[in-house]
Coordinates of C-alpha atoms and ligand atoms in Angstrom, one line a residue:
M1 CA -14.6 -22.8 -137.0
E2 CA -14.9 -25.9 -139.2
R3 CA -12.7 -26.0 -142.3
K4 CA -12.9 -28.6 -145.0
K5 CA -9.7 -30.6 -144.4
E6 CA -8.9 -31.4 -148.0
E7 CA -8.9 -27.7 -149.0
F8 CA -5.8 -27.2 -146.9
F9 CA -2.3 -28.3 -147.0
E10 CA -2.1 -31.6 -145.2
P11 CA 0.2 -31.4 -142.2
P12 CA 2.4 -34.3 -141.6
D13 CA 5.4 -32.2 -142.6
A14 CA 3.7 -28.9 -143.4
G15 CA 6.4 -27.0 -141.7
V16 CA 8.9 -28.5 -143.9
R17 CA 7.4 -27.8 -147.3
T18 CA 5.7 -24.5 -146.9
Q19 CA 8.9 -22.7 -146.6
H20 CA 12.5 -23.2 -147.6
H21 CA 14.3 -24.6 -144.6
N22 CA 18.0 -25.0 -145.3
V23 CA 19.4 -28.0 -143.7
E24 CA 22.8 -29.5 -143.4
V25 CA 23.0 -33.0 -144.8
R26 CA 25.2 -35.4 -143.0
L27 CA 26.2 -38.9 -144.1
E28 CA 27.7 -41.1 -141.5
N29 CA 29.5 -44.3 -142.5
L30 CA 27.0 -44.7 -145.3
T31 CA 27.4 -48.0 -147.1
K32 CA 25.3 -49.6 -149.9
E33 CA 25.9 -53.1 -151.2
F34 CA 24.1 -54.7 -154.1
T35 CA 24.0 -58.5 -154.3
D36 CA 23.3 -60.0 -157.7
K37 CA 21.6 -63.4 -158.4
T38 CA 24.9 -65.2 -158.3
G39 CA 25.6 -63.8 -154.9
K40 CA 28.3 -61.4 -156.1
V41 CA 28.4 -58.3 -154.0
T42 CA 29.1 -54.8 -155.3
V43 CA 29.9 -52.1 -152.7
A44 CA 28.5 -49.1 -154.5
V45 CA 29.0 -46.7 -151.6
N46 CA 31.7 -47.6 -149.1
D47 CA 31.8 -46.1 -145.6
F48 CA 31.0 -42.7 -146.9
N49 CA 31.3 -39.7 -144.4
V50 CA 30.5 -36.3 -145.5
T51 CA 28.8 -33.1 -144.2
I52 CA 27.1 -31.0 -146.8
P53 CA 26.8 -27.5 -145.4
S54 CA 23.4 -25.9 -145.3
G55 CA 22.6 -23.6 -148.2
K56 CA 25.6 -24.7 -150.3
L57 CA 25.9 -26.3 -153.7
I58 CA 28.1 -29.3 -153.5
G59 CA 29.3 -31.1 -156.6
L60 CA 29.6 -34.9 -156.3
L61 CA 32.2 -35.8 -158.9
G62 CA 33.6 -39.1 -160.0
P63 CA 33.8 -41.5 -163.0
S64 CA 30.9 -43.5 -164.2
G65 CA 30.0 -46.3 -161.9
C66 CA 31.7 -44.9 -158.8
G67 CA 28.5 -44.7 -156.8
K68 CA 27.3 -41.1 -157.3
S69 CA 23.7 -42.0 -158.2
T70 CA 23.5 -44.6 -155.5
T71 CA 24.6 -41.9 -152.9
L72 CA 21.8 -39.6 -154.2
Y73 CA 19.2 -42.3 -154.0
L74 CA 20.2 -43.0 -150.5
I75 CA 19.9 -39.4 -149.5
S76 CA 16.5 -39.2 -151.2
G77 CA 15.3 -42.4 -149.6
L78 CA 14.6 -44.3 -152.8
L79 CA 17.3 -46.7 -151.7
K80 CA 17.9 -48.0 -148.2
P81 CA 21.5 -48.1 -146.9
T82 CA 23.2 -51.4 -146.0
A83 CA 24.8 -49.5 -143.1
G84 CA 25.3 -46.0 -141.8
R85 CA 23.0 -43.1 -141.1
I86 CA 21.7 -40.0 -142.9
Y87 CA 20.8 -36.8 -141.1
F88 CA 19.0 -33.7 -142.3
G89 CA 20.1 -31.2 -139.7
D90 CA 19.6 -32.9 -136.3
E91 CA 17.0 -35.2 -137.7
D92 CA 17.9 -38.8 -138.5
V93 CA 16.1 -39.5 -141.8
T94 CA 17.7 -42.9 -142.4
N95 CA 14.4 -44.8 -142.1
M96 CA 12.1 -42.0 -143.3
P97 CA 10.2 -42.6 -146.5
P98 CA 11.2 -40.5 -149.5
E99 CA 8.0 -38.4 -149.6
K100 CA 8.5 -37.3 -146.0
R101 CA 12.1 -36.2 -146.4
G102 CA 11.4 -33.0 -148.3
I103 CA 13.7 -33.5 -151.2
G104 CA 13.5 -32.4 -154.8
L105 CA 15.0 -34.7 -157.4
V106 CA 16.0 -33.9 -160.9
F107 CA 17.3 -36.5 -163.3
Q108 CA 19.3 -36.5 -166.5
N109 CA 16.3 -37.4 -168.7
Y110 CA 13.9 -34.8 -167.3
A111 CA 11.1 -37.4 -166.7
L112 CA 8.3 -34.9 -167.5
Y113 CA 4.8 -36.1 -168.2
P114 CA 4.5 -35.8 -172.0
H115 CA 0.7 -35.4 -172.2
M116 CA 0.7 -32.6 -169.6
T117 CA 1.4 -28.9 -170.2
V118 CA 4.3 -27.3 -168.5
R119 CA 1.9 -25.8 -165.9
Q120 CA 0.3 -29.2 -165.2
N121 CA 3.8 -30.8 -164.8
I122 CA 4.9 -28.2 -162.3
L123 CA 1.5 -28.4 -160.5
F124 CA 1.6 -32.2 -160.3
P125 CA 3.4 -32.5 -156.9
L126 CA 1.1 -29.9 -155.3
V127 CA -2.0 -31.7 -156.5
N128 CA -0.7 -34.8 -154.7
M129 CA -0.1 -32.7 -151.6
K130 CA -3.7 -31.3 -151.7
V131 CA -2.5 -27.6 -151.8
P132 CA -5.5 -25.4 -152.5
K133 CA -5.8 -24.6 -156.2
Q134 CA -5.2 -20.8 -156.2
E135 CA -2.2 -21.2 -154.0
A136 CA -0.9 -24.0 -156.1
L137 CA -1.3 -22.0 -159.3
A138 CA 0.5 -19.1 -157.8
L139 CA 3.3 -21.3 -156.5
A140 CA 3.7 -22.9 -159.9
Q141 CA 3.9 -19.5 -161.6
E142 CA 6.4 -18.3 -159.1
M143 CA 8.6 -21.3 -159.7
A144 CA 8.3 -21.1 -163.5
E145 CA 9.4 -17.5 -163.3
L146 CA 12.3 -18.3 -161.1
V147 CA 13.6 -20.7 -163.8
H148 CA 12.6 -18.3 -166.6
I149 CA 9.9 -20.4 -168.3
G150 CA 6.9 -18.3 -167.1
D151 CA 5.8 -17.7 -170.7
L152 CA 5.8 -21.3 -171.7
M153 CA 3.2 -22.6 -169.3
E154 CA 0.7 -23.9 -171.9
R155 CA 3.2 -25.8 -174.0
K156 CA 3.7 -29.6 -173.9
P157 CA 7.2 -30.9 -173.2
N158 CA 7.8 -31.9 -176.8
Q159 CA 7.4 -28.2 -177.8
L160 CA 10.4 -27.2 -175.6
S161 CA 14.1 -27.4 -176.1
G162 CA 16.1 -29.8 -173.9
G163 CA 17.3 -26.9 -171.7
Q164 CA 13.7 -25.6 -171.3
Q165 CA 12.5 -29.1 -170.4
Q166 CA 15.2 -29.4 -167.7
R167 CA 14.1 -26.0 -166.3
V168 CA 10.5 -27.4 -166.0
A169 CA 11.9 -30.4 -164.2
I170 CA 13.8 -28.1 -161.8
A171 CA 10.6 -26.0 -161.2
R172 CA 8.7 -29.2 -160.5
A173 CA 11.3 -30.3 -158.0
L174 CA 11.3 -26.9 -156.3
V175 CA 7.6 -26.2 -156.1
K176 CA 7.3 -28.5 -153.1
R177 CA 9.7 -26.3 -151.2
P178 CA 12.1 -29.1 -150.6
R179 CA 14.8 -29.0 -147.9
V180 CA 17.4 -30.4 -150.2
L181 CA 17.7 -30.4 -154.0
L182 CA 19.3 -33.4 -155.6
L183 CA 20.4 -33.2 -159.3
D184 CA 21.7 -36.3 -161.0
E185 CA 23.7 -35.4 -164.1
P186 CA 21.1 -32.8 -165.1
L187 CA 23.0 -31.4 -168.0
S188 CA 24.1 -34.6 -169.7
N189 CA 21.4 -34.6 -172.4
L190 CA 22.0 -31.1 -173.4
D191 CA 24.3 -29.9 -176.2
A192 CA 27.4 -28.0 -175.3
R193 CA 26.0 -24.5 -175.5
L194 CA 22.8 -25.3 -173.6
R195 CA 24.8 -27.2 -171.0
L196 CA 26.8 -24.1 -170.3
Q197 CA 23.8 -21.9 -170.1
T198 CA 21.7 -24.3 -168.0
R199 CA 24.6 -24.8 -165.6
E200 CA 24.7 -21.0 -165.0
E201 CA 21.0 -21.0 -164.5
I202 CA 21.2 -23.8 -161.9
R203 CA 23.8 -21.8 -160.1
R204 CA 21.6 -18.7 -160.1
I205 CA 18.5 -20.6 -159.0
Q206 CA 20.5 -22.2 -156.2
R207 CA 21.7 -18.8 -155.0
E208 CA 18.3 -17.2 -155.2
T209 CA 16.6 -20.0 -153.2
G210 CA 19.5 -20.8 -151.0
I211 CA 18.6 -24.4 -151.0
T212 CA 21.1 -27.0 -150.0
T213 CA 21.9 -28.7 -153.3
I214 CA 23.9 -31.8 -154.4
F215 CA 24.9 -31.8 -158.0
V216 CA 26.1 -35.1 -159.4
T217 CA 28.4 -35.1 -162.4
H218 CA 31.2 -37.1 -164.0
D219 CA 32.4 -33.9 -165.7
Q220 CA 35.2 -32.3 -163.7
E221 CA 34.9 -28.9 -165.5
E222 CA 31.2 -28.8 -164.7
A223 CA 31.7 -29.6 -161.1
M224 CA 34.6 -27.1 -160.7
S225 CA 32.6 -24.3 -162.3
I226 CA 29.3 -24.7 -160.4
S227 CA 30.2 -25.9 -156.9
D228 CA 30.9 -24.2 -153.6
E229 CA 32.7 -27.4 -152.7
I230 CA 33.3 -30.7 -154.5
V231 CA 33.4 -34.2 -153.2
V232 CA 35.5 -36.5 -155.3
M233 CA 34.5 -40.1 -155.3
N234 CA 36.0 -43.3 -156.7
E235 CA 34.9 -46.9 -156.4
G236 CA 32.4 -46.0 -153.7
I237 CA 35.0 -44.2 -151.6
K238 CA 35.2 -40.5 -150.8
Q239 CA 38.6 -39.2 -151.9
Q240 CA 38.5 -35.6 -151.0
M241 CA 36.1 -32.7 -150.2
D242 CA 37.2 -29.1 -150.6
R243 CA 36.7 -25.9 -152.6
P244 CA 37.2 -26.6 -156.3
Q245 CA 40.5 -24.7 -156.5
A246 CA 41.8 -26.4 -153.4
V247 CA 41.1 -29.8 -154.8
Y248 CA 42.8 -28.9 -158.0
E249 CA 45.8 -27.3 -156.4
E250 CA 46.2 -29.7 -153.5
P251 CA 44.9 -33.1 -154.5
V252 CA 45.3 -35.7 -151.7
N253 CA 46.2 -38.5 -154.1
M254 CA 47.0 -39.4 -157.6
F255 CA 43.4 -40.3 -158.5
V256 CA 42.2 -36.8 -157.7
A257 CA 45.2 -35.2 -159.4
K258 CA 44.5 -37.1 -162.6
F259 CA 40.7 -36.8 -162.5
L260 CA 40.8 -32.9 -162.4
G261 CA 42.4 -30.8 -165.0
N262 CA 42.1 -30.3 -168.7
P263 CA 44.6 -30.8 -170.4
P264 CA 45.4 -33.4 -167.8
I265 CA 48.3 -33.5 -165.4
N266 CA 51.6 -35.0 -166.5
I267 CA 52.5 -38.1 -164.5
F268 CA 55.6 -40.2 -164.7
E269 CA 58.0 -42.3 -162.7
A270 CA 60.9 -41.0 -160.7
D271 CA 63.0 -42.3 -157.8
L272 CA 63.4 -41.2 -154.2
I273 CA 67.1 -41.8 -153.4
G274 CA 68.4 -40.6 -150.1
G275 CA 65.7 -38.0 -149.8
R276 CA 66.2 -36.6 -153.2
L277 CA 63.8 -36.8 -156.1
V278 CA 65.6 -38.1 -159.2
L279 CA 64.4 -38.3 -162.8
K280 CA 65.3 -41.2 -164.9
D281 CA 68.0 -39.2 -166.7
G282 CA 69.7 -38.5 -163.3
E283 CA 68.5 -35.0 -162.8
V284 CA 67.6 -34.1 -159.2
V285 CA 64.4 -32.0 -159.2
A286 CA 63.6 -31.8 -155.5
D287 CA 65.0 -32.8 -152.2
G288 CA 64.3 -33.0 -148.4
F289 CA 62.1 -36.1 -148.6
T290 CA 61.9 -38.2 -145.4
E291 CA 60.3 -41.3 -147.1
P292 CA 62.6 -44.3 -147.7
D293 CA 64.1 -44.9 -151.1
Q294 CA 61.5 -46.1 -153.6
E295 CA 60.1 -45.5 -157.0
V296 CA 57.4 -42.9 -157.0
F297 CA 55.2 -41.0 -159.4
I298 CA 55.6 -37.4 -159.9
G299 CA 52.9 -35.1 -161.3
F300 CA 52.8 -31.6 -162.6
R301 CA 50.1 -29.7 -164.3
P302 CA 50.9 -28.3 -167.7
E303 CA 50.7 -24.7 -166.4
Y304 CA 53.2 -25.5 -163.7
L305 CA 56.0 -25.7 -166.3
R306 CA 58.2 -22.8 -167.3
V307 CA 60.7 -22.7 -170.2
S308 CA 63.9 -21.6 -168.6
K309 CA 67.6 -21.6 -169.5
N310 CA 68.5 -23.3 -166.1
G311 CA 65.5 -25.7 -166.2
K312 CA 66.2 -29.2 -164.8
I313 CA 64.0 -31.0 -167.3
T314 CA 65.4 -31.4 -170.8
A315 CA 62.7 -31.7 -173.4
K316 CA 62.4 -31.8 -177.2
T317 CA 59.3 -30.1 -178.7
D318 CA 57.1 -32.4 -180.7
L319 CA 54.0 -30.3 -181.3
I320 CA 53.2 -26.6 -180.8
E321 CA 49.6 -25.5 -180.6
H322 CA 48.4 -21.9 -180.1
I323 CA 45.4 -21.9 -177.9
G324 CA 44.2 -18.3 -177.4
R325 CA 46.5 -16.5 -175.1
D326 CA 48.7 -19.5 -174.5
T327 CA 50.7 -22.0 -176.3
M328 CA 50.5 -25.7 -175.6
I329 CA 53.6 -27.7 -176.3
L330 CA 53.9 -31.4 -176.4
C331 CA 57.4 -32.6 -175.7
E332 CA 59.5 -35.7 -175.2
I333 CA 61.6 -35.6 -172.1
E334 CA 65.0 -37.1 -171.6
G335 CA 64.9 -40.5 -170.0
Y336 CA 61.3 -41.2 -170.7
D337 CA 59.3 -42.6 -173.7
H338 CA 56.2 -40.7 -173.1
L339 CA 55.2 -37.1 -173.9
I340 CA 54.4 -34.3 -171.5
R341 CA 52.3 -31.2 -172.0
A342 CA 53.3 -27.7 -171.1
I343 CA 51.3 -24.5 -171.3
V344 CA 53.4 -21.4 -171.8
P345 CA 52.8 -17.8 -172.8
N346 CA 52.3 -17.1 -176.5
D347 CA 55.2 -14.8 -176.8
M348 CA 57.8 -17.6 -176.6
E349 CA 59.6 -18.2 -179.9
L350 CA 59.5 -22.0 -180.2
K351 CA 60.0 -24.3 -183.1
V352 CA 59.2 -28.0 -183.5
G353 CA 62.2 -30.2 -182.8
Q354 CA 63.9 -27.7 -180.6
T355 CA 65.6 -28.8 -177.4
I356 CA 64.4 -26.8 -174.4
K357 CA 64.9 -26.7 -170.6
L358 CA 61.8 -26.8 -168.4
D359 CA 61.4 -25.9 -164.7
C360 CA 58.4 -26.7 -162.7
V361 CA 57.1 -24.2 -160.2
K362 CA 55.2 -26.9 -158.4
L363 CA 55.1 -30.7 -158.4
F364 CA 53.4 -33.5 -156.7
V365 CA 54.9 -36.7 -155.5
F366 CA 52.8 -39.9 -155.1
N367 CA 53.4 -43.3 -153.5
A368 CA 53.6 -45.6 -156.6
E369 CA 51.5 -48.3 -154.9
T370 CA 48.7 -46.5 -153.1
G371 CA 48.7 -43.2 -155.0
E372 CA 48.8 -41.3 -151.7
R373 CA 50.5 -38.0 -152.0
Y374 CA 53.8 -37.4 -150.2
R375 CA 54.3 -33.8 -151.4
Ligands
LIG401 N1 20.3 -51.7 -158.6 C1 21.5 -52.1 -158.7 N2 21.8 -53.4 -158.6 C2 23.1 -53.9 -158.7 N3 24.2 -53.1 -158.8 C3 23.9 -51.7 -158.9 C4 22.6 -51.2 -158.8 N4 22.7 -49.8 -159.0 C5 24.0 -49.6 -159.1 N5 24.7 -50.7 -159.1 C6 26.2 -50.8 -159.2 O1 26.8 -49.9 -158.2 C7 27.9 -49.2 -158.7 C8 27.6 -47.7 -158.6 O2 26.6 -47.3 -159.5 P1 26.0 -45.8 -159.6 O3 25.7 -45.3 -158.3 O4 24.9 -45.9 -160.6 O5 27.3 -45.1 -160.3 P2 27.4 -43.6 -160.9 O6 26.1 -42.9 -160.7 O7 28.6 -43.0 -160.3 O8 27.7 -43.9 -162.4 C9 28.1 -49.7 -160.1 O9 29.0 -50.7 -160.1 C10 26.7 -50.2 -160.5 O10 26.8 -51.2 -161.5
LIG402 MG1 24.8 -42.1 -162.2

């Protein structure tokens, strides 16, 4: 039987796009260098190795300029790596053009076509792929309903809120049934309330579709709340990959410890002397270290501190702030000229200017030069 070719979904990668295949994404020694006109080289992504498990949502987290977007563009194929390989499952996609990879890409600025309706925007990728009209319309409607904009199909983008526009962009990315969904700071243009709501929506959509998703953000709270696992990146280099709570509780180095947490971790200098950890006022706060004598940085999160009669850290309260269930105190500590933050239960009777003793239930110790964590 003769069928008119253009009425049907064009093969080359039909098997990829007609259904959701969840793939693992593997980056091996991935490196991207940019060379500017003067010959100066920027290593945006530096020997990056990571395996993103199939069907999971991974947050790629790091400060502005650390190489997050570049990593995403390498995975999408919009950029070619200087070195290294990219695998989707067992398939080496390093030299595969973007349109063959089966990826959905969503940017911060939505990038919707302003003259088209929501329906036309979502349909657009399918028109390019020559999906038959009835099937395309049904798919577009299904995706719109998935992202809860099924009743806005005739509107133009400028008649939608930022959050709704971003949902259209997500529906448009998903309608091709991509193998991998890549989101580059998708919430950055939204106000605080919409950001929270859209973030929960993305989580729901990811769970419902089960699509392998990489969510890029510089916002640690966002990454912590949405991700199955987070990859922390700095200056093109992977620092750590683990479940959010594990990265928070067991950072591998001082960069990760400082980048996660709000209010931030307290960090200050101390000395390792004969295996003992000694504060600048002479108090020993821990022992049993095997590293040679040296100055180190110690870190403890505000919630790791306890006010206690026998506490080893002597502090004078500077500011007391009630924050819901807890109280945050800012205090000066003996031997140091900078302040630390502690979060303690509200029922403590504390006054400004009072001298207190603090104990910490957990502390980190870092090499002062490399930031590597000793304990
Ligand atoms: N096309 C480019 N040409 C030259 N340098 C670039 C280019 N794209 C990115 N960079 C540089 O690579 C580094 C990483 O950038 P990017 O991946 O955009 O970081 P992020 O998304 O984490 O903010 C930055 O130093 C940036 O200036
Ligand atoms: Mg970026």
